[in-house]
Coordinates of C-alpha atoms in Angstrom, one line a residue:
X1266 CA 69.1 -17.8 -73.5
X1267 CA 68.5 -13.8 -74.2
X1268 CA 69.0 -12.7 -68.8
X1269 CA 65.9 -11.9 -69.7
X1270 CA 64.2 -15.6 -70.7
X1271 CA 65.8 -16.3 -67.1
X1272 CA 63.5 -14.1 -65.3
X1273 CA 66.6 -12.4 -64.8
X1274 CA 66.0 -8.2 -66.4
X1275 CA 69.3 -6.2 -67.9
X1276 CA 69.9 -3.0 -65.4
X1277 CA 68.9 -0.6 -67.9
X1278 CA 65.7 -2.7 -68.7
X1279 CA 62.4 -0.1 -68.7
X1280 CA 61.3 -1.6 -65.7
X1281 CA 64.2 -1.8 -63.1
X1282 CA 66.2 1.3 -64.1
X1283 CA 65.1 4.0 -61.2
X1284 CA 62.8 1.7 -60.1
X1285 CA 64.6 0.8 -56.5
X1286 CA 63.2 0.2 -53.3
X1287 CA 63.2 3.1 -51.4
X1288 CA 61.8 4.7 -47.9
X1289 CA 59.1 5.5 -49.4
X1290 CA 58.0 1.8 -51.3
X1291 CA 59.7 -0.2 -49.0
X1292 CA 59.2 -1.3 -45.6
X1293 CA 60.8 -4.2 -42.6
X1294 CA 58.0 -5.9 -42.3
X1295 CA 57.4 -6.3 -38.5
X1296 CA 54.3 -7.2 -35.4
X1297 CA 54.4 -4.1 -33.4
X1298 CA 53.2 -2.6 -36.1
X1299 CA 49.8 -3.7 -35.5
X1300 CA 49.6 -3.3 -31.7
X1301 CA 49.8 0.8 -32.9
X1302 CA 47.6 0.5 -35.6
X1303 CA 45.6 -1.1 -33.3
X1304 CA 45.7 1.9 -30.9
X1305 CA 45.3 4.8 -33.8
X1306 CA 42.4 3.4 -34.8
X1307 CA 40.5 1.6 -31.8
X1308 CA 41.9 3.4 -29.6
X1309 CA 39.2 3.1 -26.2
X1310 CA 38.4 -0.9 -28.0
X1311 CA 38.9 -3.0 -25.5
X1312 CA 42.9 -5.2 -25.2
X1313 CA 42.9 -6.9 -22.5
X1314 CA 40.5 -8.0 -20.0
X1315 CA 41.7 -10.1 -16.3
X1316 CA 39.9 -10.4 -13.0
X1317 CA 37.9 -7.5 -12.7
X1318 CA 40.5 -5.3 -15.1
X1319 CA 39.9 -4.1 -18.4
X1320 CA 42.8 -2.4 -20.5
X1321 CA 42.1 -0.4 -23.7
X1322 CA 44.3 -0.8 -26.5
X1323 CA 44.9 3.1 -26.9
X1324 CA 46.4 2.0 -22.3
X1325 CA 47.6 -1.2 -23.6
X1326 CA 50.6 0.7 -26.7
X1327 CA 51.3 2.9 -23.9
X1328 CA 52.8 0.5 -21.7
X1329 CA 54.1 -1.6 -24.0
X1330 CA 56.5 1.9 -25.1
X1331 CA 56.8 2.5 -21.8
X1332 CA 58.1 -1.1 -21.0
X1333 CA 60.4 -1.0 -24.5
X1334 CA 61.2 2.9 -22.9
X1335 CA 62.8 1.5 -19.5
X1336 CA 64.2 -1.8 -21.3
X1337 CA 66.6 0.6 -23.0
X1338 CA 66.7 3.7 -20.3
X1339 CA 68.5 0.6 -18.0
X1340 CA 71.1 -0.2 -21.1
X1341 CA 68.8 -2.8 -23.5
X1342 CA 69.5 -2.7 -27.0
X1343 CA 69.4 -4.8 -30.3
X1344 CA 70.2 -8.1 -30.7
X1345 CA 69.8 -8.2 -26.0
X1346 CA 67.8 -11.0 -25.1
X1347 CA 64.8 -10.1 -22.0
X1348 CA 63.9 -13.4 -20.5
X1349 CA 60.4 -13.4 -18.8
X1350 CA 59.0 -16.2 -17.1
X1351 CA 55.4 -16.0 -17.5
X1352 CA 51.6 -16.8 -17.2
X1353 CA 49.2 -15.6 -19.5
X1354 CA 49.0 -13.0 -18.0
X1355 CA 49.2 -8.9 -18.7
X1356 CA 52.4 -8.3 -18.8
X1357 CA 53.0 -11.1 -21.5
X1358 CA 50.8 -9.4 -23.6
X1359 CA 53.5 -6.5 -23.5
X1360 CA 56.9 -7.9 -23.8
X1361 CA 54.9 -9.6 -26.3
X1362 CA 55.9 -6.1 -27.8
X1363 CA 57.9 -3.9 -25.2
X1364 CA 60.9 -6.4 -25.7
X1365 CA 60.9 -5.6 -29.5
X1366 CA 59.9 -2.2 -30.0
X1367 CA 63.3 -1.5 -27.7
X1368 CA 64.9 -3.6 -30.2
X1369 CA 65.9 -6.5 -28.3
X1370 CA 64.7 -10.2 -27.9
X1371 CA 62.0 -12.0 -26.2
X1372 CA 63.1 -15.5 -24.6
X1373 CA 59.6 -16.6 -24.0
X1374 CA 60.2 -19.2 -20.6
X1375 CA 58.0 -22.9 -20.0
X1376 CA 56.4 -22.1 -16.6
X1377 CA 56.6 -25.4 -16.5
X1378 CA 60.2 -26.1 -16.5
X1379 CA 63.5 -27.7 -13.7
X1380 CA 65.6 -25.5 -12.9
X1381 CA 68.6 -26.3 -13.7
X1382 CA 66.1 -25.9 -18.1
X1383 CA 66.3 -22.7 -17.1
X1384 CA 69.6 -21.6 -16.0
X1385 CA 70.4 -23.4 -19.2
X1386 CA 68.1 -21.0 -21.1
X1387 CA 69.7 -17.8 -19.7
X1388 CA 73.0 -18.9 -19.9
X1389 CA 72.8 -19.8 -23.8
X1390 CA 70.3 -17.4 -25.1
X1391 CA 72.8 -14.3 -22.4
X1392 CA 69.4 -12.6 -20.9
X1393 CA 70.2 -9.1 -20.2
X1394 CA 66.9 -9.2 -17.3
X1395 CA 64.2 -11.8 -16.3
X1396 CA 61.0 -10.6 -16.0
X1397 CA 59.3 -14.0 -13.9
X1398 CA 55.7 -13.8 -11.7
X1399 CA 56.1 -14.3 -8.6
X1400 CA 54.1 -17.7 -8.6
X1401 CA 57.3 -20.0 -10.2
X1402 CA 59.6 -18.0 -7.6
X1403 CA 60.9 -21.0 -5.7
X1404 CA 62.2 -22.4 -9.5
X1405 CA 63.4 -19.4 -10.8
X1406 CA 65.6 -18.2 -8.1
X1407 CA 67.0 -22.2 -8.1
X1408 CA 67.3 -21.4 -11.5
X1409 CA 69.1 -17.8 -10.7
X1410 CA 72.1 -19.7 -8.2
X1411 CA 72.9 -22.0 -10.3
X1412 CA 73.2 -19.0 -13.2
X1413 CA 75.9 -17.3 -11.0
X1414 CA 77.4 -20.2 -9.8
X1415 CA 78.6 -21.7 -13.2
X1416 CA 78.3 -19.4 -15.1
X1417 CA 78.7 -15.5 -13.5
X1418 CA 75.9 -14.1 -14.9
X1419 CA 73.1 -12.9 -13.0
X1420 CA 70.2 -10.7 -14.9
X1421 CA 68.8 -8.1 -13.3
X1422 CA 65.4 -9.6 -12.3
X1423 CA 62.3 -8.1 -12.1
X1424 CA 59.1 -9.2 -10.1
X1425 CA 56.4 -9.2 -11.4
X1426 CA 52.9 -8.5 -9.5
X1427 CA 49.3 -9.8 -9.2
X1428 CA 47.2 -8.1 -8.1
X1429 CA 43.9 -9.4 -9.6
X1430 CA 44.5 -13.2 -8.0
X1431 CA 45.9 -14.1 -4.6
X1432 CA 49.1 -15.6 -6.2
X1433 CA 52.1 -17.0 -2.9
X1434 CA 55.8 -15.6 -3.7
X1435 CA 59.2 -14.7 -3.3
X1436 CA 60.2 -11.2 -4.7
X1437 CA 63.2 -12.0 -6.5
X1438 CA 64.4 -8.3 -7.8
X1439 CA 64.8 -4.9 -6.6
X1440 CA 62.3 -3.3 -8.5
X1441 CA 58.4 -4.9 -9.7
X1442 CA 57.0 -5.1 -13.5
X1443 CA 54.5 -1.9 -12.8
X1444 CA 57.9 0.4 -10.9
X1445 CA 60.5 -0.3 -13.6
X1446 CA 58.1 0.1 -16.7
X1447 CA 57.3 3.9 -14.3
X1448 CA 60.7 4.9 -15.5
X1449 CA 59.8 4.3 -18.5
X1450 CA 58.6 7.1 -21.5
X1451 CA 54.9 6.0 -22.8
X1452 CA 55.9 8.1 -25.5
X1453 CA 58.6 6.4 -26.7
X1454 CA 59.6 6.3 -30.5
X1455 CA 59.1 3.6 -31.4
X1456 CA 61.7 2.4 -33.8
X1457 CA 60.4 0.1 -36.1
X1458 CA 63.0 -3.2 -37.4
X1459 CA 65.1 -1.8 -39.9
X1460 CA 66.2 -5.0 -41.8
X1461 CA 62.9 -7.4 -41.1
X1462 CA 65.6 -10.2 -40.3
X1463 CA 66.4 -9.4 -37.3
X1464 CA 65.7 -11.4 -34.9
X1465 CA 62.3 -10.7 -32.2
X1466 CA 61.8 -13.6 -30.7
X1467 CA 63.9 -16.7 -29.0
X1468 CA 62.2 -20.4 -28.1
X1469 CA 63.8 -23.6 -26.3
X1470 CA 62.8 -26.8 -28.0
X1471 CA 62.1 -29.4 -25.4
X1472 CA 65.1 -31.3 -25.9
X1473 CA 64.0 -34.6 -24.7
X1474 CA 67.2 -36.1 -26.4
X1475 CA 70.1 -33.3 -24.9
X1476 CA 70.6 -29.7 -23.5
X1477 CA 67.2 -27.9 -25.8
X1478 CA 68.0 -25.9 -29.6
X1479 CA 67.6 -22.3 -29.1
X1480 CA 65.0 -21.6 -32.5
X1481 CA 65.5 -18.2 -33.3
X1482 CA 62.6 -16.2 -34.9
X1483 CA 63.1 -13.2 -37.4
X1484 CA 60.2 -10.3 -37.1
X1485 CA 59.4 -10.9 -40.7
X1486 CA 58.3 -15.0 -39.9
X1487 CA 56.8 -13.8 -37.3
X1488 CA 55.0 -11.3 -39.1
X1489 CA 54.1 -13.6 -41.8
X1490 CA 52.7 -16.1 -39.6
X1491 CA 50.5 -14.0 -37.8
X1492 CA 48.8 -12.2 -41.2
X1493 CA 48.9 -16.0 -41.9
X1494 CA 46.1 -17.6 -38.4
X1495 CA 43.7 -14.5 -39.2
X1496 CA 43.8 -16.0 -43.5
X1497 CA 43.1 -19.9 -41.9
X1498 CA 40.4 -18.6 -39.6
X1499 CA 39.1 -16.0 -41.5
X1500 CA 39.3 -14.1 -38.0
X1501 CA 37.5 -10.9 -38.0
X1502 CA 37.4 -7.7 -36.6
X1503 CA 37.4 -7.6 -32.9
X1504 CA 37.6 -11.2 -31.9
X1505 CA 37.4 -12.2 -28.5
X1506 CA 40.4 -14.6 -28.5
X1507 CA 40.9 -16.6 -24.4
X1508 CA 44.4 -16.6 -23.3
X1509 CA 43.9 -21.2 -22.7
X1510 CA 48.1 -22.0 -25.0
X1511 CA 50.5 -20.7 -22.9
X1512 CA 51.9 -17.6 -24.4
X1513 CA 55.6 -19.2 -23.8
X1514 CA 55.0 -22.4 -26.4
X1515 CA 56.2 -20.9 -29.7
X1516 CA 55.0 -17.4 -28.8
X1517 CA 51.2 -17.9 -28.2
X1518 CA 51.9 -19.4 -32.4
X1519 CA 52.0 -15.8 -32.8
X1520 CA 47.9 -15.1 -31.8
X1521 CA 49.2 -11.6 -29.9
X1522 CA 50.4 -10.3 -33.2
X1523 CA 47.4 -11.9 -34.3
X1524 CA 45.0 -11.1 -32.4
X1525 CA 46.7 -7.6 -32.5
X1526 CA 45.9 -6.8 -35.5
X1527 CA 42.2 -8.2 -35.8
X1528 CA 41.8 -5.2 -32.5
X1529 CA 40.7 -7.9 -30.9
X1530 CA 40.7 -9.3 -26.4
X1531 CA 43.2 -10.6 -24.9
X1532 CA 40.8 -13.0 -22.2
X1533 CA 44.5 -13.7 -20.3
X1534 CA 44.1 -17.0 -18.3
X1535 CA 46.7 -17.3 -15.2
X1536 CA 45.8 -21.3 -14.9
X1537 CA 44.3 -24.4 -17.6
X1538 CA 41.0 -25.5 -15.7
X1539 CA 37.8 -26.7 -17.5
X1540 CA 34.8 -25.1 -14.9
X1541 CA 37.1 -21.3 -15.0
X1542 CA 37.7 -22.3 -19.0
X1543 CA 34.0 -22.0 -19.8
X1544 CA 32.9 -19.4 -16.7
X1545 CA 35.1 -16.7 -19.2
X1546 CA 34.2 -18.1 -22.8
X1547 CA 30.1 -17.3 -21.4
X1548 CA 31.1 -14.6 -19.4
X1549 CA 33.6 -12.1 -22.6
X1550 CA 31.7 -14.4 -25.2
X1551 CA 34.5 -16.4 -26.2
X1552 CA 34.2 -17.0 -30.0
X1553 CA 38.7 -18.3 -30.5
X1554 CA 40.8 -20.5 -28.4
X1555 CA 44.1 -22.0 -29.5
X1556 CA 44.5 -25.7 -26.7
X1557 CA 46.4 -29.3 -26.8
X1558 CA 44.8 -31.7 -27.7
X1559 CA 44.8 -33.0 -24.0
X1560 CA 42.5 -29.5 -23.2
X1561 CA 39.7 -30.6 -25.3
X1562 CA 39.4 -33.8 -23.7
X1563 CA 39.4 -32.0 -20.0
X1564 CA 36.3 -29.1 -22.1
X1565 CA 34.6 -32.6 -23.1
X1566 CA 34.8 -34.5 -20.5
X1567 CA 34.1 -32.2 -17.4
X1568 CA 30.7 -33.4 -16.0
X1569 CA 27.2 -32.1 -17.9
X1570 CA 27.0 -29.3 -15.6
X1571 CA 29.6 -26.4 -16.4
X1572 CA 28.8 -26.9 -20.5
X1573 CA 25.1 -25.5 -19.9
X1574 CA 24.7 -22.1 -21.7
X1575 CA 27.3 -22.4 -24.2
X1576 CA 28.0 -20.0 -26.7
X1577 CA 27.3 -21.8 -30.6
X1578 CA 30.4 -21.7 -32.9
X1579 CA 33.3 -21.0 -30.8
X1580 CA 35.8 -21.5 -32.8
X1581 CA 38.4 -24.0 -32.0
X1582 CA 41.8 -25.0 -32.8
X1583 CA 43.9 -27.8 -31.8
X1584 CA 47.6 -28.4 -32.9
X1585 CA 50.0 -32.0 -31.6
X1586 CA 48.7 -35.3 -32.4
X1587 CA 45.2 -35.7 -34.7
X1588 CA 41.7 -35.5 -33.2
X1589 CA 40.2 -38.7 -32.5
X1590 CA 37.2 -38.8 -33.9
X1591 CA 35.5 -39.0 -29.8
X1592 CA 37.4 -35.5 -29.9
X1593 CA 35.8 -34.2 -32.8
X1594 CA 32.4 -35.7 -32.3
X1595 CA 32.4 -34.1 -28.2
X1596 CA 33.3 -30.3 -30.3
X1597 CA 30.8 -31.2 -32.1
X1598 CA 28.0 -31.6 -28.8
X1599 CA 29.3 -28.4 -26.7
X1600 CA 28.9 -26.5 -30.4
X1601 CA 31.9 -25.8 -30.7
X1602 CA 34.1 -25.8 -34.4
X1603 CA 37.3 -27.9 -34.6
X1604 CA 39.5 -26.5 -37.3
X1605 CA 42.7 -28.5 -36.7
X1606 CA 46.7 -27.2 -37.8
X1607 CA 50.1 -29.1 -37.8
X1608 CA 53.7 -27.4 -37.3
X1609 CA 56.5 -27.3 -34.6
X1610 CA 58.8 -24.9 -33.4
X1611 CA 60.7 -24.1 -35.7
X1612 CA 57.8 -23.2 -38.2
X1613 CA 56.1 -20.9 -35.7
X1614 CA 54.0 -23.5 -34.2
X1615 CA 51.4 -23.4 -36.9
X1616 CA 52.4 -23.5 -40.1
X1617 CA 49.6 -25.7 -42.7
X1618 CA 46.0 -26.6 -41.9
X1619 CA 43.8 -29.7 -42.5
X1620 CA 41.3 -26.8 -44.5
X1621 CA 37.7 -28.5 -44.4
X1622 CA 35.3 -28.9 -47.1
X1623 CA 31.6 -28.2 -47.2
X1624 CA 30.9 -31.6 -48.5
X1625 CA 32.3 -32.5 -45.3
X1626 CA 29.7 -31.8 -44.1
X1627 CA 27.1 -33.9 -45.1
X1628 CA 29.4 -37.1 -44.1
X1629 CA 29.3 -39.8 -41.0
X1630 CA 31.3 -38.8 -38.2
X1631 CA 34.0 -41.1 -38.5
X1632 CA 34.9 -40.7 -42.8
X1633 CA 34.8 -36.5 -41.2
X1634 CA 37.1 -37.6 -38.7
X1635 CA 39.3 -39.7 -41.5
X1636 CA 39.8 -36.4 -43.9
X1637 CA 40.4 -34.3 -40.6
X1638 CA 43.1 -35.9 -38.6
X1639 CA 44.7 -34.9 -41.5
X1640 CA 47.8 -32.5 -41.0
X1641 CA 46.9 -30.8 -44.9
X1642 CA 47.4 -28.3 -46.6
X1643 CA 50.7 -25.3 -46.4
X1644 CA 49.3 -21.8 -44.1
X1645 CA 48.3 -19.4 -46.5
X1646 CA 52.2 -17.1 -46.8
X1647 CA 54.2 -20.4 -46.0
X1648 CA 55.4 -21.3 -49.7
X1649 CA 55.1 -24.8 -48.9
X1650 CA 55.1 -28.3 -47.1
X1651 CA 55.8 -31.2 -48.8
X1652 CA 56.3 -35.1 -48.0
X1653 CA 59.9 -35.4 -49.3
X1654 CA 62.2 -39.0 -49.2
X1655 CA 64.8 -37.6 -46.9
X1656 CA 67.7 -39.1 -49.5
X1657 CA 66.8 -37.5 -53.0
X1658 CA 64.6 -35.1 -51.6
X1659 CA 62.0 -36.0 -53.7
X1660 CA 58.0 -36.1 -53.7
X1661 CA 56.8 -38.8 -52.9
X1662 CA 54.6 -40.2 -55.0
X1663 CA 50.7 -38.6 -54.6
X1664 CA 48.6 -42.3 -53.0
X1665 CA 48.3 -41.8 -49.4
X1666 CA 50.5 -45.4 -49.5
X1667 CA 54.3 -44.4 -49.8
X1668 CA 56.0 -43.2 -46.5
X1669 CA 59.1 -39.8 -46.7
X1670 CA 59.6 -37.0 -44.1
X1671 CA 57.4 -33.7 -43.9
X1672 CA 59.0 -31.0 -44.8
X1673 CA 58.4 -26.9 -45.5
X1674 CA 60.2 -24.5 -47.1
X1675 CA 59.5 -20.0 -47.1
X1676 CA 58.7 -17.8 -44.7
X1677 CA 57.3 -19.2 -42.0
X1678 CA 60.1 -20.8 -40.8
X1679 CA 63.0 -20.2 -38.7
X1680 CA 66.0 -18.4 -38.7
X1681 CA 68.0 -21.6 -37.6
X1682 CA 69.7 -22.8 -33.2
X1683 CA 71.0 -20.2 -31.9
X1684 CA 74.6 -21.1 -31.6
X1685 CA 74.6 -24.6 -33.2
X1686 CA 76.0 -24.0 -37.0
X1687 CA 75.6 -27.8 -37.4
X1688 CA 72.1 -28.4 -36.4
X1689 CA 71.0 -25.5 -37.9
X1690 CA 72.7 -26.7 -41.2
X1691 CA 71.1 -29.8 -41.5
X1692 CA 67.3 -29.3 -40.1
X1693 CA 68.2 -27.2 -44.2
X1694 CA 69.7 -29.8 -45.8
X1695 CA 68.7 -29.3 -49.9
X1696 CA 67.0 -26.0 -49.0
X1697 CA 64.1 -27.2 -47.3
X1698 CA 63.7 -27.1 -43.3
X1699 CA 63.3 -31.4 -42.3
X1700 CA 60.4 -32.0 -39.6
X1701 CA 61.1 -35.3 -38.7
X1702 CA 58.2 -36.6 -38.2
X1703 CA 56.7 -39.1 -41.3
X1704 CA 54.0 -39.0 -43.5
X1705 CA 52.0 -39.5 -46.8
X1706 CA 50.9 -37.8 -49.6
X1707 CA 47.2 -38.1 -50.4
X1708 CA 45.6 -37.2 -54.4
X1709 CA 43.9 -34.4 -53.4
X1710 CA 48.0 -32.5 -51.8
X1711 CA 47.0 -33.3 -48.1
X1712 CA 49.7 -34.7 -45.8
X1713 CA 49.6 -36.9 -43.1
X1714 CA 51.6 -37.9 -40.2
X1715 CA 52.7 -42.0 -40.3
X1716 CA 55.3 -41.6 -37.1
X1717 CA 57.6 -39.1 -35.8
X1718 CA 60.8 -41.1 -37.5
X1719 CA 61.6 -42.4 -33.8
X1720 CA 58.7 -43.8 -33.4
X1721 CA 57.8 -46.6 -36.0
X1722 CA 57.1 -50.0 -34.7
X1723 CA 58.8 -51.7 -36.9
X1724 CA 57.4 -55.9 -36.4
X1725 CA 58.7 -59.1 -38.0
X1726 CA 59.6 -56.8 -39.9
X1727 CA 55.7 -54.2 -40.7
X1728 CA 56.3 -51.0 -40.4
X1729 CA 53.1 -50.3 -37.4
X1730 CA 52.6 -46.4 -37.2
X1731 CA 51.9 -45.6 -33.8
X1732 CA 49.5 -43.2 -34.6
X1733 CA 47.6 -44.7 -37.1
X1734 CA 46.9 -47.8 -33.8
X1735 CA 46.4 -44.4 -30.7
X1736 CA 43.7 -43.7 -33.4
X1737 CA 41.5 -46.8 -32.5
X1738 CA 41.9 -47.1 -28.9
X1739 CA 40.5 -43.3 -29.0
X1740 CA 37.4 -44.3 -30.2
X1741 CA 36.7 -46.7 -27.9
X1742 CA 34.9 -44.6 -25.0
X1743 CA 36.6 -45.1 -21.9
X1744 CA 40.0 -43.9 -23.0
X1745 CA 41.5 -40.8 -21.6
X1746 CA 44.2 -40.4 -23.6
X1747 CA 47.4 -42.9 -24.8
X1748 CA 50.3 -43.7 -26.2
X1749 CA 51.7 -47.4 -28.0
X1750 CA 55.4 -47.2 -28.3
X1751 CA 57.8 -50.2 -29.4
X1752 CA 58.5 -52.9 -27.3
X1753 CA 61.3 -55.0 -27.4
X1754 CA 60.8 -58.4 -28.3
X1755 CA 62.7 -61.5 -28.7
X1756 CA 60.4 -62.7 -31.6
X1757 CA 58.9 -59.9 -33.9
X1758 CA 62.2 -57.9 -32.6
X1759 CA 59.5 -55.4 -31.9
X1760 CA 56.6 -55.0 -31.1
X1761 CA 53.1 -52.5 -29.5
X1762 CA 53.2 -51.3 -26.3
X1763 CA 49.7 -49.4 -25.5
X1764 CA 49.8 -47.1 -22.2
X1765 CA 46.1 -45.7 -21.2
X1766 CA 44.6 -43.2 -19.4
X1767 CA 41.1 -43.9 -19.0
X1768 CA 38.7 -41.5 -18.2
X1769 CA 37.4 -40.6 -14.3
X1770 CA 35.4 -44.0 -13.1
X1771 CA 36.2 -45.6 -16.4
X1772 CA 36.3 -49.9 -15.8
X1773 CA 38.4 -51.5 -18.6
X1774 CA 40.4 -54.4 -19.2
X1775 CA 43.6 -54.8 -20.9
X1776 CA 41.9 -57.9 -22.7
X1777 CA 39.0 -56.0 -23.8
X1778 CA 40.9 -53.5 -24.7
X1779 CA 42.8 -55.9 -26.7
X1780 CA 39.2 -57.6 -29.1
X1781 CA 39.5 -53.8 -29.3
X1782 CA 41.2 -53.0 -31.2
X1783 CA 41.6 -56.9 -33.2
X1784 CA 37.8 -56.4 -35.1
X1785 CA 39.6 -52.8 -36.3
X1786 CA 43.4 -53.7 -37.2
X1787 CA 45.8 -56.5 -38.9
X1788 CA 46.4 -58.8 -36.1
X1789 CA 50.2 -57.9 -36.5
X1790 CA 48.8 -54.1 -35.2
X1791 CA 47.8 -55.1 -32.6
X1792 CA 49.6 -54.3 -28.7
X1793 CA 50.6 -56.9 -27.8
X1794 CA 50.6 -54.9 -23.7
X1795 CA 48.6 -52.8 -22.0
X1796 CA 49.2 -51.0 -19.3
X1797 CA 47.1 -48.5 -17.5
X1798 CA 47.7 -45.0 -15.6
X1799 CA 48.3 -41.7 -15.5
X1800 CA 50.8 -41.0 -18.8
X1801 CA 53.6 -38.4 -18.4
X1802 CA 53.6 -35.5 -19.8
X1803 CA 56.0 -32.3 -21.1
X1804 CA 55.2 -29.3 -20.3
X1805 CA 53.1 -28.3 -22.8
X1806 CA 50.9 -30.4 -22.9
X1807 CA 52.1 -33.5 -24.8
X1808 CA 52.7 -37.1 -24.0
X1809 CA 56.4 -38.4 -23.1
X1810 CA 57.0 -41.6 -25.5
X1811 CA 60.4 -41.4 -25.0
X1812 CA 59.4 -41.7 -21.0
X1813 CA 57.2 -45.1 -21.6
X1814 CA 59.8 -46.8 -23.6
X1815 CA 61.9 -47.1 -20.6
X1816 CA 59.0 -48.4 -18.4
X1817 CA 57.4 -51.5 -21.5
X1818 CA 60.0 -53.5 -19.5
X1819 CA 57.6 -53.8 -17.2
X1820 CA 54.8 -54.1 -19.8
X1821 CA 53.4 -57.7 -19.7
X1822 CA 52.4 -58.8 -22.7
X1823 CA 49.8 -60.4 -23.7
X1824 CA 48.6 -63.5 -25.5
X1825 CA 46.5 -62.1 -28.6

């Protein structure tokens, strides 16, 4: 068989000879080029709104270059780590460009973590500079002390103050963020990465079962996902984007770069509060925002008077748990359009989307909810998302019933785990990224999660999807949030235990919950224990099922 039949052309073939890559036809992909174009084409368009602050794209680009220059003069260069402990404020937007413009790697720290976790990340990532908002000075001060005591590291600390809001806190470093920028050159010559595989960001996973893993992103991957965000949302020029999603979480799902590519407006938000969110949406004409399910529920269940005068057609993106019917109906009542996406830190946030079809609009709410609850199909610029048998690495039948593991392949996939070759190899076994999520594939090619592999409940030999039971419970009018976990059982091995956080003022009994489930679930799937109270959540708003498993021993059984 000839070489050409395999798709490999001989070196002297007419289409190869003299047609190699060169600086004129091949440059490295990077999202930092997006801000340069925004500043060039739309220099006077608003880029950032924060309190009374109004900052254009020309100004934001100049400040990002000043930050890059100041870091460069401080000795920061290719491959060095710059950590930031910042809320969704202008310095956080600027860091997503200024840090990689210096050749360094941006490590956005989760602002809700404790001092030992922060110290671990600063040491593991070898941060040379830490930019921290003074709001977080207590935890950062403790983390820096641990870092010095246990590891002998003393990074340069830069304090970000906020002139727009009265933020209490202690300055930990010798200079402020604005003072540091003043030492930089706003005409700094930005060097695009010579290699698009160069690292741009470092993000740490939750680390619920051990030390957090450091997920490394490339310039190519970040640019690819940022562009895909535009395509999935059909995002027009100059969107008004509200920062309800923390920028520390998967770099805000790459939206800092997405908004620059569209020359939109970053509406900053220090703290997630329903009234502030609604006020900002009305005041600035917000067109898009992203948030975890807990934030959407916060908005849906807010007092009606807060929602008066909201613009219609606001586009909301939700990830995490599948949106239950109550959430979809609540968003529609506010006039918002919800898009369900799916992903993990290892795939830059969302890398799959439940693409909606026009014919779904004519279906009733329960059927629309069933269709929208699926994790969907691959992002435009992701090569593939599939459900494979993790043993054989073969696709499961597309029958909506046979379970396998969701796996990704393509440019929207991490480089790997920092200093953890074993975990990296395991994650990429067989040429796919293993998500750890169990799912089915439907005949139309849409993926639907059934559970995390560790969250499947096996009762009397039957597999019970905790997500399926949760979806039913979310339909109960008294339920604000719910998590179902396995409770050890002498007879059945395991039975479902439901932990429920009720809506303010709602009254419901455990027996009423069981009766509700009896009408909608097979008998073996009905929770045998129901516990009411506030649910423990991670720093990104996800319910901590591992904590709930510890509490099942005290949960009383119910006669089902």
